Amino acid sequence: VVAYRQALEEQVRDQGWAYAATQIHLGDVLTLLSESEHGTETLEQAVAAYRTALQALGERERTAPRPGTAIDVVNAAVVSERVSVDWGRAQISLAGALATIADSKADKVALDEAWRLVSEAGAFVRQANPSLVRLSDSVASKIQEIANRQNWTLSVSNKPIT
């Protein structure tokens, strides 16, 4: 955790996916650490890291330079693919962390947000990145199990999910 936080101090936020990738890794480590702790403080730090990563990835997409040469086109495609994979992973990981918090605190709003996030990511990964499908399906199942156990109906934007 200390190493990732030190790396983030060195990185400039507008470095895009490198900054976002470090935030994702920090979120992953915090999520793992939270599994052996009582309470949700560490997991809430993971949620913040995933949200920051998603924000940085969104900024990267909006500010990405337009390619000029053939090499620029190839480099842009590679970076775009990496950003897409990182976006999917961050979105799904955020959903998983929110689901755990929702389960711990009986927080239906957090579970609905987790469901929305994993639903968005699931649709994306099925089209653009099949390598994340298993992770997406696992988190979606976890969310559905929590909803069933709590006797909640999952919704996105206050509309029930069918």
mmCIF file with all atom_site columns, C-alpha atoms in Angstrom:
data_model
loop_
_atom_site.group_PDB
_atom_site.id
_atom_site.type_symbol
_atom_site.label_atom_id
_atom_site.label_alt_id
_atom_site.label_comp_id
_atom_site.label_asym_id
_atom_site.label_entity_id
_atom_site.label_seq_id
_atom_site.pdbx_PDB_ins_code
_atom_site.Cartn_x
_atom_site.Cartn_y
_atom_site.Cartn_z
_atom_site.occupancy
_atom_site.B_iso_or_equiv
_atom_site.pdbx_formal_charge
_atom_site.auth_seq_id
_atom_site.auth_comp_id
_atom_site.auth_asym_id
_atom_site.auth_atom_id
_atom_site.pdbx_PDB_model_num
ATOM 1   C CA . VAL A 1 1   ? 0.000   0.000   0.000   1.00 0.00 ? 1   VAL A CA 1
ATOM 2   C CA . VAL A 1 2   ? 2.793   2.387   0.923   1.00 0.00 ? 2   VAL A CA 1
ATOM 3   C CA . ALA A 1 3   ? 4.629   1.675   -2.334  1.00 0.00 ? 3   ALA A CA 1
ATOM 4   C CA . TYR A 1 4   ? 1.531   2.368   -4.451  1.00 0.00 ? 4   TYR A CA 1
ATOM 5   C CA . ARG A 1 5   ? 0.791   5.575   -2.554  1.00 0.00 ? 5   ARG A CA 1
ATOM 6   C CA . GLN A 1 6   ? 4.395   6.710   -3.033  1.00 0.00 ? 6   GLN A CA 1
ATOM 7   C CA . ALA A 1 7   ? 4.168   5.930   -6.747  1.00 0.00 ? 7   ALA A CA 1
ATOM 8   C CA . LEU A 1 8   ? 0.990   8.010   -6.983  1.00 0.00 ? 8   LEU A CA 1
ATOM 9   C CA . GLU A 1 9   ? 2.787   10.952  -5.382  1.00 0.00 ? 9   GLU A CA 1
ATOM 10  C CA . GLU A 1 10  ? 5.407   10.708  -8.135  1.00 0.00 ? 10  GLU A CA 1
ATOM 11  C CA . GLN A 1 11  ? 2.921   10.408  -10.973 1.00 0.00 ? 11  GLN A CA 1
ATOM 12  C CA . VAL A 1 12  ? 1.061   13.290  -12.465 1.00 0.00 ? 12  VAL A CA 1
ATOM 13  C CA . ARG A 1 13  ? -2.686  12.776  -12.634 1.00 0.00 ? 13  ARG A CA 1
ATOM 14  C CA . ASP A 1 14  ? -2.848  13.633  -16.344 1.00 0.00 ? 14  ASP A CA 1
ATOM 15  C CA . GLN A 1 15  ? -0.568  10.718  -17.206 1.00 0.00 ? 15  GLN A CA 1
ATOM 16  C CA . GLY A 1 16  ? -3.818  8.900   -17.886 1.00 0.00 ? 16  GLY A CA 1
ATOM 17  C CA . TRP A 1 17  ? -3.752  5.158   -17.836 1.00 0.00 ? 17  TRP A CA 1
ATOM 18  C CA . ALA A 1 18  ? -0.443  4.787   -15.931 1.00 0.00 ? 18  ALA A CA 1
ATOM 19  C CA . TYR A 1 19  ? -1.897  6.813   -13.065 1.00 0.00 ? 19  TYR A CA 1
ATOM 20  C CA . ALA A 1 20  ? -5.175  4.920   -13.339 1.00 0.00 ? 20  ALA A CA 1
ATOM 21  C CA . ALA A 1 21  ? -3.407  1.544   -13.401 1.00 0.00 ? 21  ALA A CA 1
ATOM 22  C CA . THR A 1 22  ? -1.577  2.423   -10.186 1.00 0.00 ? 22  THR A CA 1
ATOM 23  C CA . GLN A 1 23  ? -4.889  3.432   -8.591  1.00 0.00 ? 23  GLN A CA 1
ATOM 24  C CA . ILE A 1 24  ? -6.405  0.095   -9.696  1.00 0.00 ? 24  ILE A CA 1
ATOM 25  C CA . HIS A 1 25  ? -3.509  -1.833  -8.179  1.00 0.00 ? 25  HIS A CA 1
ATOM 26  C CA . LEU A 1 26  ? -3.839  0.169   -4.961  1.00 0.00 ? 26  LEU A CA 1
ATOM 27  C CA . GLY A 1 27  ? -7.555  -0.654  -4.895  1.00 0.00 ? 27  GLY A CA 1
ATOM 28  C CA . ASP A 1 28  ? -6.780  -4.342  -5.426  1.00 0.00 ? 28  ASP A CA 1
ATOM 29  C CA . VAL A 1 29  ? -4.288  -4.416  -2.535  1.00 0.00 ? 29  VAL A CA 1
ATOM 30  C CA . LEU A 1 30  ? -6.683  -2.548  -0.238  1.00 0.00 ? 30  LEU A CA 1
ATOM 31  C CA . THR A 1 31  ? -9.480  -4.963  -1.187  1.00 0.00 ? 31  THR A CA 1
ATOM 32  C CA . LEU A 1 32  ? -7.267  -7.931  -0.297  1.00 0.00 ? 32  LEU A CA 1
ATOM 33  C CA . LEU A 1 33  ? -6.260  -6.336  3.002   1.00 0.00 ? 33  LEU A CA 1
ATOM 34  C CA . SER A 1 34  ? -9.896  -5.629  3.860   1.00 0.00 ? 34  SER A CA 1
ATOM 35  C CA . GLU A 1 35  ? -10.706 -9.349  3.738   1.00 0.00 ? 35  GLU A CA 1
ATOM 36  C CA . SER A 1 36  ? -8.818  -9.908  6.998   1.00 0.00 ? 36  SER A CA 1
ATOM 37  C CA . GLU A 1 37  ? -10.220 -6.860  8.781   1.00 0.00 ? 37  GLU A CA 1
ATOM 38  C CA . HIS A 1 38  ? -13.453 -6.061  10.572  1.00 0.00 ? 38  HIS A CA 1
ATOM 39  C CA . GLY A 1 39  ? -15.353 -3.068  9.318   1.00 0.00 ? 39  GLY A CA 1
ATOM 40  C CA . THR A 1 40  ? -15.222 -1.385  5.945   1.00 0.00 ? 40  THR A CA 1
ATOM 41  C CA . GLU A 1 41  ? -12.648 1.396   6.344   1.00 0.00 ? 41  GLU A CA 1
ATOM 42  C CA . THR A 1 42  ? -9.972  -0.251  4.172   1.00 0.00 ? 42  THR A CA 1
ATOM 43  C CA . LEU A 1 43  ? -12.567 -1.343  1.620   1.00 0.00 ? 43  LEU A CA 1
ATOM 44  C CA . GLU A 1 44  ? -13.866 2.219   1.430   1.00 0.00 ? 44  GLU A CA 1
ATOM 45  C CA . GLN A 1 45  ? -10.305 3.319   0.627   1.00 0.00 ? 45  GLN A CA 1
ATOM 46  C CA . ALA A 1 46  ? -10.310 0.747   -2.183  1.00 0.00 ? 46  ALA A CA 1
ATOM 47  C CA . VAL A 1 47  ? -13.584 2.211   -3.484  1.00 0.00 ? 47  VAL A CA 1
ATOM 48  C CA . ALA A 1 48  ? -11.965 5.655   -3.551  1.00 0.00 ? 48  ALA A CA 1
ATOM 49  C CA . ALA A 1 49  ? -8.963  4.302   -5.471  1.00 0.00 ? 49  ALA A CA 1
ATOM 50  C CA . TYR A 1 50  ? -11.189 2.585   -8.070  1.00 0.00 ? 50  TYR A CA 1
ATOM 51  C CA . ARG A 1 51  ? -13.284 5.742   -8.490  1.00 0.00 ? 51  ARG A CA 1
ATOM 52  C CA . THR A 1 52  ? -10.130 7.821   -8.983  1.00 0.00 ? 52  THR A CA 1
ATOM 53  C CA . ALA A 1 53  ? -8.876  5.316   -11.561 1.00 0.00 ? 53  ALA A CA 1
ATOM 54  C CA . LEU A 1 54  ? -12.150 5.494   -13.492 1.00 0.00 ? 54  LEU A CA 1
ATOM 55  C CA . GLN A 1 55  ? -12.059 9.268   -13.415 1.00 0.00 ? 55  GLN A CA 1
ATOM 56  C CA . ALA A 1 56  ? -8.458  9.304   -14.689 1.00 0.00 ? 56  ALA A CA 1
ATOM 57  C CA . LEU A 1 57  ? -9.316  6.833   -17.448 1.00 0.00 ? 57  LEU A CA 1
ATOM 58  C CA . GLY A 1 58  ? -12.242 9.006   -18.486 1.00 0.00 ? 58  GLY A CA 1
ATOM 59  C CA . GLU A 1 59  ? -9.971  12.045  -18.619 1.00 0.00 ? 59  GLU A CA 1
ATOM 60  C CA . ARG A 1 60  ? -7.440  10.078  -20.687 1.00 0.00 ? 60  ARG A CA 1
ATOM 61  C CA . GLU A 1 61  ? -10.079 9.175   -23.264 1.00 0.00 ? 61  GLU A CA 1
ATOM 62  C CA . ARG A 1 62  ? -11.204 12.810  -23.588 1.00 0.00 ? 62  ARG A CA 1
ATOM 63  C CA . THR A 1 63  ? -7.691  14.235  -23.869 1.00 0.00 ? 63  THR A CA 1
ATOM 64  C CA . ALA A 1 64  ? -5.984  11.520  -25.946 1.00 0.00 ? 64  ALA A CA 1
ATOM 65  C CA . PRO A 1 65  ? -4.010  13.054  -28.811 1.00 0.00 ? 65  PRO A CA 1
ATOM 66  C CA . ARG A 1 66  ? -5.197  12.298  -32.310 1.00 0.00 ? 66  ARG A CA 1
ATOM 67  C CA . PRO A 1 67  ? -2.793  10.052  -34.229 1.00 0.00 ? 67  PRO A CA 1
ATOM 68  C CA . GLY A 1 68  ? -0.922  11.530  -37.197 1.00 0.00 ? 68  GLY A CA 1
ATOM 69  C CA . THR A 1 69  ? 1.475   8.856   -38.467 1.00 0.00 ? 69  THR A CA 1
ATOM 70  C CA . ALA A 1 70  ? 1.047   5.104   -38.883 1.00 0.00 ? 70  ALA A CA 1
ATOM 71  C CA . ILE A 1 71  ? 3.127   4.549   -35.726 1.00 0.00 ? 71  ILE A CA 1
ATOM 72  C CA . ASP A 1 72  ? 0.881   7.004   -33.878 1.00 0.00 ? 72  ASP A CA 1
ATOM 73  C CA . VAL A 1 73  ? -2.162  5.038   -35.048 1.00 0.00 ? 73  VAL A CA 1
ATOM 74  C CA . VAL A 1 74  ? -0.697  1.761   -33.751 1.00 0.00 ? 74  VAL A CA 1
ATOM 75  C CA . ASN A 1 75  ? 0.379   3.344   -30.456 1.00 0.00 ? 75  ASN A CA 1
ATOM 76  C CA . ALA A 1 76  ? -3.049  4.944   -30.027 1.00 0.00 ? 76  ALA A CA 1
ATOM 77  C CA . ALA A 1 77  ? -4.731  1.578   -30.636 1.00 0.00 ? 77  ALA A CA 1
ATOM 78  C CA . VAL A 1 78  ? -2.531  -0.156  -28.052 1.00 0.00 ? 78  VAL A CA 1
ATOM 79  C CA . VAL A 1 79  ? -3.166  2.561   -25.463 1.00 0.00 ? 79  VAL A CA 1
ATOM 80  C CA . SER A 1 80  ? -6.887  2.531   -26.246 1.00 0.00 ? 80  SER A CA 1
ATOM 81  C CA . GLU A 1 81  ? -7.047  -1.245  -25.710 1.00 0.00 ? 81  GLU A CA 1
ATOM 82  C CA . ARG A 1 82  ? -5.123  -0.947  -22.428 1.00 0.00 ? 82  ARG A CA 1
ATOM 83  C CA . VAL A 1 83  ? -7.430  1.845   -21.247 1.00 0.00 ? 83  VAL A CA 1
ATOM 84  C CA . SER A 1 84  ? -10.452 -0.286  -22.170 1.00 0.00 ? 84  SER A CA 1
ATOM 85  C CA . VAL A 1 85  ? -9.167  -3.279  -20.204 1.00 0.00 ? 85  VAL A CA 1
ATOM 86  C CA . ASP A 1 86  ? -8.299  -1.097  -17.209 1.00 0.00 ? 86  ASP A CA 1
ATOM 87  C CA . TRP A 1 87  ? -11.693 0.633   -17.356 1.00 0.00 ? 87  TRP A CA 1
ATOM 88  C CA . GLY A 1 88  ? -13.495 -2.717  -17.364 1.00 0.00 ? 88  GLY A CA 1
ATOM 89  C CA . ARG A 1 89  ? -11.398 -4.093  -14.529 1.00 0.00 ? 89  ARG A CA 1
ATOM 90  C CA . ALA A 1 90  ? -11.756 -0.944  -12.410 1.00 0.00 ? 90  ALA A CA 1
ATOM 91  C CA . GLN A 1 91  ? -15.518 -0.822  -12.987 1.00 0.00 ? 91  GLN A CA 1
ATOM 92  C CA . ILE A 1 92  ? -15.972 -4.480  -12.045 1.00 0.00 ? 92  ILE A CA 1
ATOM 93  C CA . SER A 1 93  ? -13.627 -4.232  -9.042  1.00 0.00 ? 93  SER A CA 1
ATOM 94  C CA . LEU A 1 94  ? -15.464 -1.136  -7.811  1.00 0.00 ? 94  LEU A CA 1
ATOM 95  C CA . ALA A 1 95  ? -18.747 -3.036  -8.115  1.00 0.00 ? 95  ALA A CA 1
ATOM 96  C CA . GLY A 1 96  ? -17.323 -5.919  -6.096  1.00 0.00 ? 96  GLY A CA 1
ATOM 97  C CA . ALA A 1 97  ? -16.049 -3.628  -3.343  1.00 0.00 ? 97  ALA A CA 1
ATOM 98  C CA . LEU A 1 98  ? -19.374 -1.779  -3.169  1.00 0.00 ? 98  LEU A CA 1
ATOM 99  C CA . ALA A 1 99  ? -21.225 -5.098  -2.982  1.00 0.00 ? 99  ALA A CA 1
ATOM 100 C CA . THR A 1 100 ? -19.110 -6.162  -0.005  1.00 0.00 ? 100 THR A CA 1
ATOM 101 C CA . ILE A 1 101 ? -19.781 -2.833  1.721   1.00 0.00 ? 101 ILE A CA 1
ATOM 102 C CA . ALA A 1 102 ? -23.494 -3.156  0.931   1.00 0.00 ? 102 ALA A CA 1
ATOM 103 C CA . ASP A 1 103 ? -23.533 -6.638  2.427   1.00 0.00 ? 103 ASP A CA 1
ATOM 104 C CA . SER A 1 104 ? -21.683 -5.524  5.553   1.00 0.00 ? 104 SER A CA 1
ATOM 105 C CA . LYS A 1 105 ? -23.806 -2.425  6.152   1.00 0.00 ? 105 LYS A CA 1
ATOM 106 C CA . ALA A 1 106 ? -27.134 -3.645  4.691   1.00 0.00 ? 106 ALA A CA 1
ATOM 107 C CA . ASP A 1 107 ? -26.878 -0.718  2.242   1.00 0.00 ? 107 ASP A CA 1
ATOM 108 C CA . LYS A 1 108 ? -29.247 -1.214  -0.682  1.00 0.00 ? 108 LYS A CA 1
ATOM 109 C CA . VAL A 1 109 ? -28.150 2.028   -2.383  1.00 0.00 ? 109 VAL A CA 1
ATOM 110 C CA . ALA A 1 110 ? -24.559 0.741   -2.539  1.00 0.00 ? 110 ALA A CA 1
ATOM 111 C CA . LEU A 1 111 ? -25.766 -2.619  -3.874  1.00 0.00 ? 111 LEU A CA 1
ATOM 112 C CA . ASP A 1 112 ? -27.825 -0.906  -6.576  1.00 0.00 ? 112 ASP A CA 1
ATOM 113 C CA . GLU A 1 113 ? -24.765 1.123   -7.593  1.00 0.00 ? 113 GLU A CA 1
ATOM 114 C CA . ALA A 1 114 ? -22.695 -2.067  -7.685  1.00 0.00 ? 114 ALA A CA 1
ATOM 115 C CA . TRP A 1 115 ? -25.350 -3.698  -9.890  1.00 0.00 ? 115 TRP A CA 1
ATOM 116 C CA . ARG A 1 116 ? -25.382 -0.713  -12.254 1.00 0.00 ? 116 ARG A CA 1
ATOM 117 C CA . LEU A 1 117 ? -21.583 -0.728  -12.506 1.00 0.00 ? 117 LEU A CA 1
ATOM 118 C CA . VAL A 1 118 ? -21.258 -4.454  -13.142 1.00 0.00 ? 118 VAL A CA 1
ATOM 119 C CA . SER A 1 119 ? -24.144 -4.353  -15.630 1.00 0.00 ? 119 SER A CA 1
ATOM 120 C CA . GLU A 1 120 ? -22.446 -1.581  -17.619 1.00 0.00 ? 120 GLU A CA 1
ATOM 121 C CA . ALA A 1 121 ? -19.095 -3.328  -17.462 1.00 0.00 ? 121 ALA A CA 1
ATOM 122 C CA . GLY A 1 122 ? -20.595 -6.717  -18.281 1.00 0.00 ? 122 GLY A CA 1
ATOM 123 C CA . ALA A 1 123 ? -22.152 -5.426  -21.476 1.00 0.00 ? 123 ALA A CA 1
ATOM 124 C CA . PHE A 1 124 ? -18.859 -3.795  -22.437 1.00 0.00 ? 124 PHE A CA 1
ATOM 125 C CA . VAL A 1 125 ? -16.568 -6.743  -21.708 1.00 0.00 ? 125 VAL A CA 1
ATOM 126 C CA . ARG A 1 126 ? -18.750 -9.163  -23.628 1.00 0.00 ? 126 ARG A CA 1
ATOM 127 C CA . GLN A 1 127 ? -18.267 -7.016  -26.724 1.00 0.00 ? 127 GLN A CA 1
ATOM 128 C CA . ALA A 1 128 ? -14.779 -5.612  -26.284 1.00 0.00 ? 128 ALA A CA 1
ATOM 129 C CA . ASN A 1 129 ? -12.835 -7.743  -23.827 1.00 0.00 ? 129 ASN A CA 1
ATOM 130 C CA . PRO A 1 130 ? -13.909 -11.326 -23.224 1.00 0.00 ? 130 PRO A CA 1
ATOM 131 C CA . SER A 1 131 ? -11.012 -11.862 -20.779 1.00 0.00 ? 131 SER A CA 1
ATOM 132 C CA . LEU A 1 132 ? -12.970 -9.956  -18.117 1.00 0.00 ? 132 LEU A CA 1
ATOM 133 C CA . VAL A 1 133 ? -16.238 -11.867 -18.571 1.00 0.00 ? 133 VAL A CA 1
ATOM 134 C CA . ARG A 1 134 ? -15.518 -14.361 -15.785 1.00 0.00 ? 134 ARG A CA 1
ATOM 135 C CA . LEU A 1 135 ? -14.720 -11.567 -13.301 1.00 0.00 ? 135 LEU A CA 1
ATOM 136 C CA . SER A 1 136 ? -17.852 -9.663  -14.313 1.00 0.00 ? 136 SER A CA 1
ATOM 137 C CA . ASP A 1 137 ? -20.030 -12.767 -13.978 1.00 0.00 ? 137 ASP A CA 1
ATOM 138 C CA . SER A 1 138 ? -18.524 -13.570 -10.570 1.00 0.00 ? 138 SER A CA 1
ATOM 139 C CA . VAL A 1 139 ? -19.245 -10.088 -9.210  1.00 0.00 ? 139 VAL A CA 1
ATOM 140 C CA . ALA A 1 140 ? -22.750 -10.109 -10.710 1.00 0.00 ? 140 ALA A CA 1
ATOM 141 C CA . SER A 1 141 ? -23.455 -13.441 -8.985  1.00 0.00 ? 141 SER A CA 1
ATOM 142 C CA . LYS A 1 142 ? -22.158 -12.061 -5.681  1.00 0.00 ? 142 LYS A CA 1
ATOM 143 C CA . ILE A 1 143 ? -24.465 -9.051  -6.005  1.00 0.00 ? 143 ILE A CA 1
ATOM 144 C CA . GLN A 1 144 ? -27.457 -11.251 -6.819  1.00 0.00 ? 144 GLN A CA 1
ATOM 145 C CA . GLU A 1 145 ? -26.704 -13.511 -3.815  1.00 0.00 ? 145 GLU A CA 1
ATOM 146 C CA . ILE A 1 146 ? -26.594 -10.484 -1.505  1.00 0.00 ? 146 ILE A CA 1
ATOM 147 C CA . ALA A 1 147 ? -29.863 -9.143  -2.939  1.00 0.00 ? 147 ALA A CA 1
ATOM 148 C CA . ASN A 1 148 ? -31.541 -12.531 -2.508  1.00 0.00 ? 148 ASN A CA 1
ATOM 149 C CA . ARG A 1 149 ? -30.275 -12.926 1.060   1.00 0.00 ? 149 ARG A CA 1
ATOM 150 C CA . GLN A 1 150 ? -31.491 -9.407  1.953   1.00 0.00 ? 150 GLN A CA 1
ATOM 151 C CA . ASN A 1 151 ? -34.748 -9.931  0.017   1.00 0.00 ? 151 ASN A CA 1
ATOM 152 C CA . TRP A 1 152 ? -34.003 -6.863  -2.121  1.00 0.00 ? 152 TRP A CA 1
ATOM 153 C CA . THR A 1 153 ? -34.912 -6.220  -5.739  1.00 0.00 ? 153 THR A CA 1
ATOM 154 C CA . LEU A 1 154 ? -31.940 -4.897  -7.686  1.00 0.00 ? 154 LEU A CA 1
ATOM 155 C CA . SER A 1 155 ? -32.490 -1.674  -9.561  1.00 0.00 ? 155 SER A CA 1
ATOM 156 C CA . VAL A 1 156 ? -30.659 0.845   -11.684 1.00 0.00 ? 156 VAL A CA 1
ATOM 157 C CA . SER A 1 157 ? -31.890 4.442   -11.549 1.00 0.00 ? 157 SER A CA 1
ATOM 158 C CA . ASN A 1 158 ? -34.783 3.266   -9.347  1.00 0.00 ? 158 ASN A CA 1
ATOM 159 C CA . LYS A 1 159 ? -36.002 0.876   -12.068 1.00 0.00 ? 159 LYS A CA 1
ATOM 160 C CA . PRO A 1 160 ? -36.110 -2.815  -11.094 1.00 0.00 ? 160 PRO A CA 1
ATOM 161 C CA . ILE A 1 161 ? -33.795 -5.138  -12.996 1.00 0.00 ? 161 ILE A CA 1
ATOM 162 C CA . THR A 1 162 ? -35.546 -8.005  -14.720 1.00 0.00 ? 162 THR A CA 1
#
